[in-house]
Coordinates of C-alpha atoms in Angstrom, one line a residue:
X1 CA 153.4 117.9 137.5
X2 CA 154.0 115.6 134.5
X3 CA 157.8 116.8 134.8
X4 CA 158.2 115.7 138.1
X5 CA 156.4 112.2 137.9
X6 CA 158.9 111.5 135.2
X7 CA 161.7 112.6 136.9
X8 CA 160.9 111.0 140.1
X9 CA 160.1 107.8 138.1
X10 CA 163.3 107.9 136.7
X11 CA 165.2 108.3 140.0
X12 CA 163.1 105.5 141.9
X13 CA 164.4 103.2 138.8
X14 CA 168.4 104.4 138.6
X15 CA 168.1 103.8 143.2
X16 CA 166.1 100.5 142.9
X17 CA 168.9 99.4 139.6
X18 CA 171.7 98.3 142.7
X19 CA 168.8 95.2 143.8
X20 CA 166.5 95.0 140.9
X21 CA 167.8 92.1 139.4
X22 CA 168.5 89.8 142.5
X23 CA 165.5 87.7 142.0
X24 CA 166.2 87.6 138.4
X25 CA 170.2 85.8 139.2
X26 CA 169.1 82.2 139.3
X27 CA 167.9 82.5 135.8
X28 CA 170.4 84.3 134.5
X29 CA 173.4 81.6 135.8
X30 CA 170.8 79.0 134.0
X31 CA 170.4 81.3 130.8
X32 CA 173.8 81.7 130.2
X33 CA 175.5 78.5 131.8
X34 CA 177.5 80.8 133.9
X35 CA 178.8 80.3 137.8
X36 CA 177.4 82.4 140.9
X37 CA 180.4 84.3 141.1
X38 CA 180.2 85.5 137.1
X39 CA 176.7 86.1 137.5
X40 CA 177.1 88.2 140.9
X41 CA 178.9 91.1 138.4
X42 CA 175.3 91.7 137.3
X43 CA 175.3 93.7 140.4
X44 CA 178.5 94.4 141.4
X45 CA 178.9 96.4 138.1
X46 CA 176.1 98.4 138.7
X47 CA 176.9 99.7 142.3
X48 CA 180.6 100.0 140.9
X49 CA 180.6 102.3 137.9
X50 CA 177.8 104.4 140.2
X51 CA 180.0 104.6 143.1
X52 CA 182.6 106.2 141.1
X53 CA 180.6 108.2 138.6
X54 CA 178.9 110.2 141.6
X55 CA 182.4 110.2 143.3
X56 CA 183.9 111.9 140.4
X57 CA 180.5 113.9 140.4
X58 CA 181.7 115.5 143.9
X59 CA 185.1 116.7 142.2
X60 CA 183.4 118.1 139.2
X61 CA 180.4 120.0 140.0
X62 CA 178.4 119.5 137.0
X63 CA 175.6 121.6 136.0
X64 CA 172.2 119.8 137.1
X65 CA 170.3 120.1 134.1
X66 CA 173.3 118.9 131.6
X67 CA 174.0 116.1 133.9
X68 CA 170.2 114.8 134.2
X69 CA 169.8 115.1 130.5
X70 CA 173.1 112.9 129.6
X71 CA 172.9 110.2 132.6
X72 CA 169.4 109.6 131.6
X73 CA 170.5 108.8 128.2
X74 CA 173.1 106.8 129.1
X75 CA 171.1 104.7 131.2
X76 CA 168.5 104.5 128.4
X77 CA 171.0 102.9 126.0
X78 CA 171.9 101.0 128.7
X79 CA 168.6 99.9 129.4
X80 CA 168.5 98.1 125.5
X81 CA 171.6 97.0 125.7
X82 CA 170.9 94.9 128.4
X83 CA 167.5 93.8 127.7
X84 CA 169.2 92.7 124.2
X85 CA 172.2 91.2 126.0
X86 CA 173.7 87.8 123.9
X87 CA 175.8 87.1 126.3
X88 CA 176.5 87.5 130.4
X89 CA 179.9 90.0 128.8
X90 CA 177.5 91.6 127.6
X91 CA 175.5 92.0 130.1
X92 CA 178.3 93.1 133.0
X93 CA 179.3 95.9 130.5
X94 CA 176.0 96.8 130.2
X95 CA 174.7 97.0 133.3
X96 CA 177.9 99.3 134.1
X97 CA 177.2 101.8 131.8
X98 CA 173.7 101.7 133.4
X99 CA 175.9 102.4 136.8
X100 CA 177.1 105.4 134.8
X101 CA 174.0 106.9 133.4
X102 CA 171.9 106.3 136.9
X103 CA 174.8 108.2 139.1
X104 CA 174.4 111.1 136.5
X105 CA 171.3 110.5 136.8
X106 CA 170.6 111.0 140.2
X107 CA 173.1 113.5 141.2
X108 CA 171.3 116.1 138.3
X109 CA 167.8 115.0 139.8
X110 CA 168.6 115.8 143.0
X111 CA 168.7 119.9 142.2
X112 CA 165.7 119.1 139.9
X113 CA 163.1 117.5 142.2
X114 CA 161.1 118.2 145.4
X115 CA 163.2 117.1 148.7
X116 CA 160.5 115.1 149.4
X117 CA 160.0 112.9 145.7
X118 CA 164.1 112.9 146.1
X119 CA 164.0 110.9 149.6
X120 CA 161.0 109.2 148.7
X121 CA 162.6 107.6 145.6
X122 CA 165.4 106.3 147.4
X123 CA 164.0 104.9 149.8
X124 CA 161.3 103.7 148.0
X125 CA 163.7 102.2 145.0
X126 CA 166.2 100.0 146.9
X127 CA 163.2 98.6 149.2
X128 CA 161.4 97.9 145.8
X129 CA 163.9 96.4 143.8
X130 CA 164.0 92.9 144.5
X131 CA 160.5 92.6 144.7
X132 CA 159.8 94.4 141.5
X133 CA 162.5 92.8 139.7
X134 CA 160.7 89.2 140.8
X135 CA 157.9 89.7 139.8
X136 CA 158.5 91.0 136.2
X137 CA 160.9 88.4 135.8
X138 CA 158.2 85.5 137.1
X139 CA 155.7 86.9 134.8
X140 CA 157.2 87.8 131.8
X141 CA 161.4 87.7 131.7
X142 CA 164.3 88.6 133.3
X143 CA 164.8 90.9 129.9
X144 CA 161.8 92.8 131.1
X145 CA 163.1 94.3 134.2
X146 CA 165.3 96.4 131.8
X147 CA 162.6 97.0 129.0
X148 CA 160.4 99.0 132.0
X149 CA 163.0 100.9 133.0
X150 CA 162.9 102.5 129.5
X151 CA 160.1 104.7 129.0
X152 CA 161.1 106.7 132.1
X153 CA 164.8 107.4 131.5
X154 CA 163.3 108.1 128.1
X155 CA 160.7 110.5 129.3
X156 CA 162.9 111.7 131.6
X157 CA 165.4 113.3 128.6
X158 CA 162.3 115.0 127.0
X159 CA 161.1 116.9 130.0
X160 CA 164.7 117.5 131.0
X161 CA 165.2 119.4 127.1
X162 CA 162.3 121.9 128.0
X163 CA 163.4 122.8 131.4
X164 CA 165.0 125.5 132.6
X165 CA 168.7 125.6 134.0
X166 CA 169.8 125.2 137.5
X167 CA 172.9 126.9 138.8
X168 CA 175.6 124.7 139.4
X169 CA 177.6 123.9 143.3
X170 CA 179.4 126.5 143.8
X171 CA 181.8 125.2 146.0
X172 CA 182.7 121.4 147.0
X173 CA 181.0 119.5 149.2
X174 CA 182.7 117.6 152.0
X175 CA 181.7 114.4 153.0
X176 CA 180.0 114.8 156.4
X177 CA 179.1 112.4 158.9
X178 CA 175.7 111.3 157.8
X179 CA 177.5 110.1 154.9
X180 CA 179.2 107.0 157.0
X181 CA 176.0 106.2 158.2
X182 CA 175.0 106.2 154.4
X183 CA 177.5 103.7 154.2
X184 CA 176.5 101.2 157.4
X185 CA 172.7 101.5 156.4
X186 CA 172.9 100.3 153.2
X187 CA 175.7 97.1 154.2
X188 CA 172.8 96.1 156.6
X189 CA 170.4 96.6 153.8
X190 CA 172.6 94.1 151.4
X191 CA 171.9 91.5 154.2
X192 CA 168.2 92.1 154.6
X193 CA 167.7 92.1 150.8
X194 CA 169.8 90.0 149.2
X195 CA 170.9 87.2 151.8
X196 CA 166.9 87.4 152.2
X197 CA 166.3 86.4 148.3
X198 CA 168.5 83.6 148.2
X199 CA 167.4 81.9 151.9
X200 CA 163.6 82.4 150.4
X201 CA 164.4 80.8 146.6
X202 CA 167.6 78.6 147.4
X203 CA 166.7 77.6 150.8
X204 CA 163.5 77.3 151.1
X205 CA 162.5 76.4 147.3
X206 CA 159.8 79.7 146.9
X207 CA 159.4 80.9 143.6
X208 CA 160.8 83.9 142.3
X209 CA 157.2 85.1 142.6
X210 CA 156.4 83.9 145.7
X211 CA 159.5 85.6 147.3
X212 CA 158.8 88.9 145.4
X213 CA 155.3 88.8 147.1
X214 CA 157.0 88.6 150.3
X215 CA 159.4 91.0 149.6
X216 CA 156.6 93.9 148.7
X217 CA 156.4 94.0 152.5
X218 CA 159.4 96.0 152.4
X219 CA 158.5 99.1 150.2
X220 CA 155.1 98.5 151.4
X221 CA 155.9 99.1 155.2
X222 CA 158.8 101.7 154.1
X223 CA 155.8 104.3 152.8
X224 CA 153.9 103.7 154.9
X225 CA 156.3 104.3 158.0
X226 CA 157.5 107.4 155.8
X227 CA 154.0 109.1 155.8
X228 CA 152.8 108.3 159.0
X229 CA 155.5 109.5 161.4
X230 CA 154.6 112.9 162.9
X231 CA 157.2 115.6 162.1
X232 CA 160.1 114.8 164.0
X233 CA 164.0 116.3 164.0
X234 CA 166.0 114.0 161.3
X235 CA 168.1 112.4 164.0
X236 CA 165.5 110.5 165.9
X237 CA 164.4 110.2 162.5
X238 CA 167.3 108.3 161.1
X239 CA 168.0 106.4 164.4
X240 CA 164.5 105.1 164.7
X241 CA 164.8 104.0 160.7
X242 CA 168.1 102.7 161.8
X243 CA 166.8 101.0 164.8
X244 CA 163.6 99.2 163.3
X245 CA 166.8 97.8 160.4
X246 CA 168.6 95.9 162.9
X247 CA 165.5 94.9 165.0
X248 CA 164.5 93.2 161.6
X249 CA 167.9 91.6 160.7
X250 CA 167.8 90.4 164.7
X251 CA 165.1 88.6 163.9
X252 CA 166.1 86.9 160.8
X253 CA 169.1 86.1 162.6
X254 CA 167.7 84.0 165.4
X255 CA 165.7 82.0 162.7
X256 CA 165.9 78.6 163.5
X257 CA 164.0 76.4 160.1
X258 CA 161.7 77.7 158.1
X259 CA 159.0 80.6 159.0
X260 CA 157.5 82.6 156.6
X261 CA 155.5 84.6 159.6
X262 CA 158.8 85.3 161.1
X263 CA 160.5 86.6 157.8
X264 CA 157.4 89.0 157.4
X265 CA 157.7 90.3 160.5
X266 CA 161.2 90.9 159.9
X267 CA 160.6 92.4 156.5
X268 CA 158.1 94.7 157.8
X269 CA 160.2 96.3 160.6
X270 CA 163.3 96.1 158.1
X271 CA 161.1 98.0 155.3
X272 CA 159.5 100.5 158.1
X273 CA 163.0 101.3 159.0
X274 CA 164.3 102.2 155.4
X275 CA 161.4 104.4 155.2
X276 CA 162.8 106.3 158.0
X277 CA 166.2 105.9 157.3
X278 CA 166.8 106.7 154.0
X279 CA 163.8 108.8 153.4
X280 CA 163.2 111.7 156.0
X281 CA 166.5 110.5 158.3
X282 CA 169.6 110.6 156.6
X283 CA 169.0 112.8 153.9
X284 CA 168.0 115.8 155.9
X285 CA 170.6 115.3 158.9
X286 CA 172.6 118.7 159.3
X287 CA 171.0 120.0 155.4
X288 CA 169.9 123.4 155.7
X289 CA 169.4 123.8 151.8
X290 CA 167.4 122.0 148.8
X291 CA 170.5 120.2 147.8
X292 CA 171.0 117.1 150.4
X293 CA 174.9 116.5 149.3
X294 CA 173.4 114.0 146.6
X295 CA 176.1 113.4 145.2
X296 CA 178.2 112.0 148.6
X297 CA 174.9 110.2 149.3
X298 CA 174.7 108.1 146.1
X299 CA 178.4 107.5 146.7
X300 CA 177.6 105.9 150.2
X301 CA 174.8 103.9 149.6
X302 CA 176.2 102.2 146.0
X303 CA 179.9 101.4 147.8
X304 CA 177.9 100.7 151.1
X305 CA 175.7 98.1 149.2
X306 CA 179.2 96.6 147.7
X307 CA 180.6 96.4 151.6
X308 CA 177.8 94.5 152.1
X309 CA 178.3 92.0 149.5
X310 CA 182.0 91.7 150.3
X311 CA 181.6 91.1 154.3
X312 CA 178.7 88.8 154.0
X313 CA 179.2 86.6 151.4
X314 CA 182.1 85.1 152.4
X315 CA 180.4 84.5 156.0
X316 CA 177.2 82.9 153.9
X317 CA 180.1 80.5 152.1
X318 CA 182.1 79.4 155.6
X319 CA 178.2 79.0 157.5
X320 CA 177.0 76.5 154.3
X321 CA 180.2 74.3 154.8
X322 CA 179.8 74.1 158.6
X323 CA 176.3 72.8 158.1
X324 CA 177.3 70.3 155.6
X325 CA 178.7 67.7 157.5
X326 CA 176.0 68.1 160.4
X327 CA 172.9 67.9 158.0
X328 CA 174.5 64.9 156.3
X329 CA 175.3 63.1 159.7
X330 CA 171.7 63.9 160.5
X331 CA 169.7 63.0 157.3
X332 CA 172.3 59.6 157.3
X333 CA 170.9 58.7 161.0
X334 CA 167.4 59.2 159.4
X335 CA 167.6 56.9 156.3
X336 CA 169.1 54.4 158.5
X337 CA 166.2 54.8 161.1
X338 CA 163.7 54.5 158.3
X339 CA 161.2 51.9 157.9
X340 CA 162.3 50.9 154.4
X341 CA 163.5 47.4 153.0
X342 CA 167.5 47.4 152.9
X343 CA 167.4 47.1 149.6
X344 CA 165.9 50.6 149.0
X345 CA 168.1 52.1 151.7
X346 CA 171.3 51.2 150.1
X347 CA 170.3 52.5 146.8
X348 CA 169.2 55.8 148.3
X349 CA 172.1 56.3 150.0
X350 CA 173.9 55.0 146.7
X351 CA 171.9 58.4 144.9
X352 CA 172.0 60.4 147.9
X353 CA 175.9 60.4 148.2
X354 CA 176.3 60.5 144.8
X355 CA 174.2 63.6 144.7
X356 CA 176.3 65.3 147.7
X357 CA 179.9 64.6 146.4
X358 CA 178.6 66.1 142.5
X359 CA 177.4 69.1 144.6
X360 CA 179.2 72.5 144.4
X361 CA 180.2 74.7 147.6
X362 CA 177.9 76.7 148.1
X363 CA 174.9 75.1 146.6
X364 CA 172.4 72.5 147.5
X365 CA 172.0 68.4 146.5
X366 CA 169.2 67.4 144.7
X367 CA 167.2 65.6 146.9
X368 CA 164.6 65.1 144.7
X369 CA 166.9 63.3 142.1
X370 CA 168.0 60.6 144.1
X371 CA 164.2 59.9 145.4
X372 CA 163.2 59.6 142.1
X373 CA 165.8 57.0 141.3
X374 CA 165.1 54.7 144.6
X375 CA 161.0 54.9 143.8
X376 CA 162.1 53.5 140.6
X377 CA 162.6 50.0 142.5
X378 CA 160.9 50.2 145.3
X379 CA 157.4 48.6 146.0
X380 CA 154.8 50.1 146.9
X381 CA 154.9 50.4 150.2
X382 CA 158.5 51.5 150.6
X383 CA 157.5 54.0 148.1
X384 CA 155.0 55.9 150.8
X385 CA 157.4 55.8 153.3
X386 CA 160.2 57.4 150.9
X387 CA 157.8 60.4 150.5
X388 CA 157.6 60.5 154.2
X389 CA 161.4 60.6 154.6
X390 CA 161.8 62.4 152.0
X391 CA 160.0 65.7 153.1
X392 CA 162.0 65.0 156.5
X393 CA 165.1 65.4 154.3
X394 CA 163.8 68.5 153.2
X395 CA 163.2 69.9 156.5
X396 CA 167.0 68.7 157.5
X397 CA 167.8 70.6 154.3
X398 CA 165.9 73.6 155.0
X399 CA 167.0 74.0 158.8
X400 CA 170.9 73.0 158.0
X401 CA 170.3 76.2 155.7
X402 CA 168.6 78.5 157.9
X403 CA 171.5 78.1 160.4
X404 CA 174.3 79.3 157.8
X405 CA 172.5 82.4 157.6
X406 CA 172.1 83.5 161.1
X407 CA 175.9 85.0 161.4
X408 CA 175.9 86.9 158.4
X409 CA 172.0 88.2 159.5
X410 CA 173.6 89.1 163.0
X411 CA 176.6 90.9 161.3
X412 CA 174.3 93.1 159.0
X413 CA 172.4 93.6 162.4
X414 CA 175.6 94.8 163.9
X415 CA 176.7 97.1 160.7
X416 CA 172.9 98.9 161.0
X417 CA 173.6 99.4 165.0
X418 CA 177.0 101.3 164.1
X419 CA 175.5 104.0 162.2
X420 CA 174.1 105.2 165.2
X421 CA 177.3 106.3 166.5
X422 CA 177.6 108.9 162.8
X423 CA 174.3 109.8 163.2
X424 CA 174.9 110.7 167.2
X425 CA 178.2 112.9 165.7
X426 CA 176.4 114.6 163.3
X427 CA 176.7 118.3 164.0
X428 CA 179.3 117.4 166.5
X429 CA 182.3 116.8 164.4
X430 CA 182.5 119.2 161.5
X431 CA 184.5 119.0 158.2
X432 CA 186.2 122.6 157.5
X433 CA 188.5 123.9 154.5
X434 CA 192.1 124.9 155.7
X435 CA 193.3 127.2 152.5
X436 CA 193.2 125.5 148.9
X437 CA 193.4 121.5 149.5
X438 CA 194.1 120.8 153.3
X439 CA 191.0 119.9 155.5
X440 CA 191.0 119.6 159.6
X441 CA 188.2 118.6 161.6
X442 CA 186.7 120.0 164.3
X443 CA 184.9 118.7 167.4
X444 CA 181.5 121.2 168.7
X445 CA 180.8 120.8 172.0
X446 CA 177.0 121.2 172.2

């Protein structure tokens, strides 16, 4: 029993390692004076290295035991490296060597585990991620999302040492349909995770532990759906999952200022549906056997996580500068409107513009700057009816915002929806060997 807590500890850590340290971004590009793009290799290393390691994991055919015993290690070295990180170099190198050890990892586990702990911990580790990663980082440091990660990659090499062998794959595994699905879920699940984080932190000003709160809704409801649905066949399984994503991403998408009941009820639907999904759903469609083609699966979700990133980031960027120029238009006609002396106007507007043109793409003005300056000479009565206009600012702010993220919401959406159509061919279109290296596929008729 001790063995498999370990283990299973070890694999919710290496899955939840491609989100764990979204919450913690902001304070890294502060920490280490670096841009948003720099800092983004945090992750992108991560879900890289693992993509590939597990891909080269299919070719190979390692022998379970070997490969659990060295990926854990890896990613414990890895682990102190990047808690002790000097730099953001560092860091990036780091946390792809962690990419290494948690593919290794993972794929070994997968032969080594229950089915159920195995599906459990991944669905259970990328739906935990962000919020565990906030709220070490609020509480203590963004250094100790990495120092917890240790004693279980470490524990996980002891109990590995004393346990007995498992034979090997005997033959390579093709990908299969389920796999593309893999792919589709977890794209969807970069939008409802990560463009989530930064609306809650850089749009709407929560806290890093304020937005992890939020965010426990997600694993939360992901158990919970997990252990409460009847037995069912893994297709209706993985369509409902896939279903309740979108329905969640839907609802973020049609978001129209800020709503923190809306984004629960989004979170909860999105977190009930990667219970589903990714735990009884995907990872038993068309398995007959213990092993669930791990090492195809880890391979879809890291490179479906980096689709994600790359297909709605960009759309984030181009929905930000289409706001722009409305919200300023808007918060212009509002200073003007004001009931504040002219004096105080013009040196708002002074600040405020000032504050706009110093302001990267991408990023937001500080408000709160130029309010400060224009209390400084204002009397006391202008001064009330800046905080006034000033929290109507905010709300311009906040709602300019919230409209830049609906396209790339209703995109991940869209990207969950698609997966149905791998999950519906599942069974129906079937991968076969043709002699030593050519493969056909064949269409069942059922």
């Amino acid at each position: 029993m001790f063995r498999r807590v370990i283990l299973t500890g070890a694999a919710v850590f290496a899955f939840a390692d491609s989100a764990i340290v979204v919450l913690a971004l902001p304070e890294l590009v502060g920490r280490f004076d670096a841009s948003v793009t720099g800092v983004s290799w945090v992750l992108n290393a991560y879900n890289l290295t693992a993509a590939v390691t597990a891909l080269a994991a299919v070719v190979a055919r390692p022998e379970p035991k070997r490969t659990a015993i060295a990926g854990a290690a890896i990613f414990t070295i890895a682990s102190i490296v990047c808690a002790a990180s000097p730099s953001l170099a560092v860091l990036v190198v780091a946390r792809g060597l962690e990419g290494i050890g948690g593919a290794l990892l993972l794929v070994g586990a997968a032969r080594l585990i229950p089915r159920s702990d195995w599906e459990h911990a991944g669905a259970l580790g990328l739906a935990a991620g962000p919020a565990l990663g906030g709220l070490l980082t609020q509480l203590i440091d963004w250094r100790a999302i990495f120092v917890a990660q240790v004693p279980f990659a470490l524990g996980a090499v002891v109990v590995l040492t004393a346990a007995s062998r498992v034979e090997r794959p005997r033959e390579h595994r093709l990908p299969a349909a389920r796999d593309a699905a893999h792919v589709l879920v977890a794209a969807a699940l970069a939008g409802a995770l990560f463009l989530t984080v930064i609306l809650l932190v850089n749009g709407w000003s929560l806290t890093p532990l304020e937005a992890a709160a939020l965010l426990t809704l997600v694993p939360a409801a992901g158990l919970a759906a997990a252990l409460a649905l009847p037995e069912i066949s893994p297709r209706l399984t993985a369509a409902l999952g896939i279903v309740g994503i979108a329905f969640g991403l839907g609802v973020l998408g049609f978001l129209s200022g800020e709503s923190i009941p809306l984004v629960g009820v989004a979170l909860v639907a999105i977190g009930a549906g990667t219970g589903l999904a990714l735990g009884p759903g995907l990872p038993r469609l068309g398995v007959r056997n213990h092993d669930p083609g791990a090492s195809w699966a880890i391979v879809a979700r890291h490179a479906g996580l980096l689709l994600g990133a790359a297909l709605l980031a960009p759309l984030l960027a181009s929905g930000l500068r289409d706001v722009r120029d409305e919200a300023i238009k808007d918060g212009a006609r509002r200073v003007i409107s004001a009931p504040i002396s002219v004096r105080t106007k013009v040196t708002l507007s002074y600040y405020l513009a000032r504050a706009v043109i110093r302001t990267p793409n991408g990023e937001l003005p500080d408000i709160d700057g130029a309010f400060d300056r224009a209390r400084g000479s204002a009397d006391e009565e202008d001064r009330r009816d800046l905080a006034e206009l000033e929290t109507s600012l905010h709300d311009v702010v906040k709602d300019a915002v919230t409209r830049a993220f609906r396209q790339p919401y209703r995109v991940a959406a869209l990207l969950a929806l698609l997966a149905l159509i791998p999950v519906a061919a599942q069974g129906l279109l079937r991968f076969e060997r043709v002699g030593e290296r050519a493969v056909r596929v064949r269409y069942e008729r059922r």
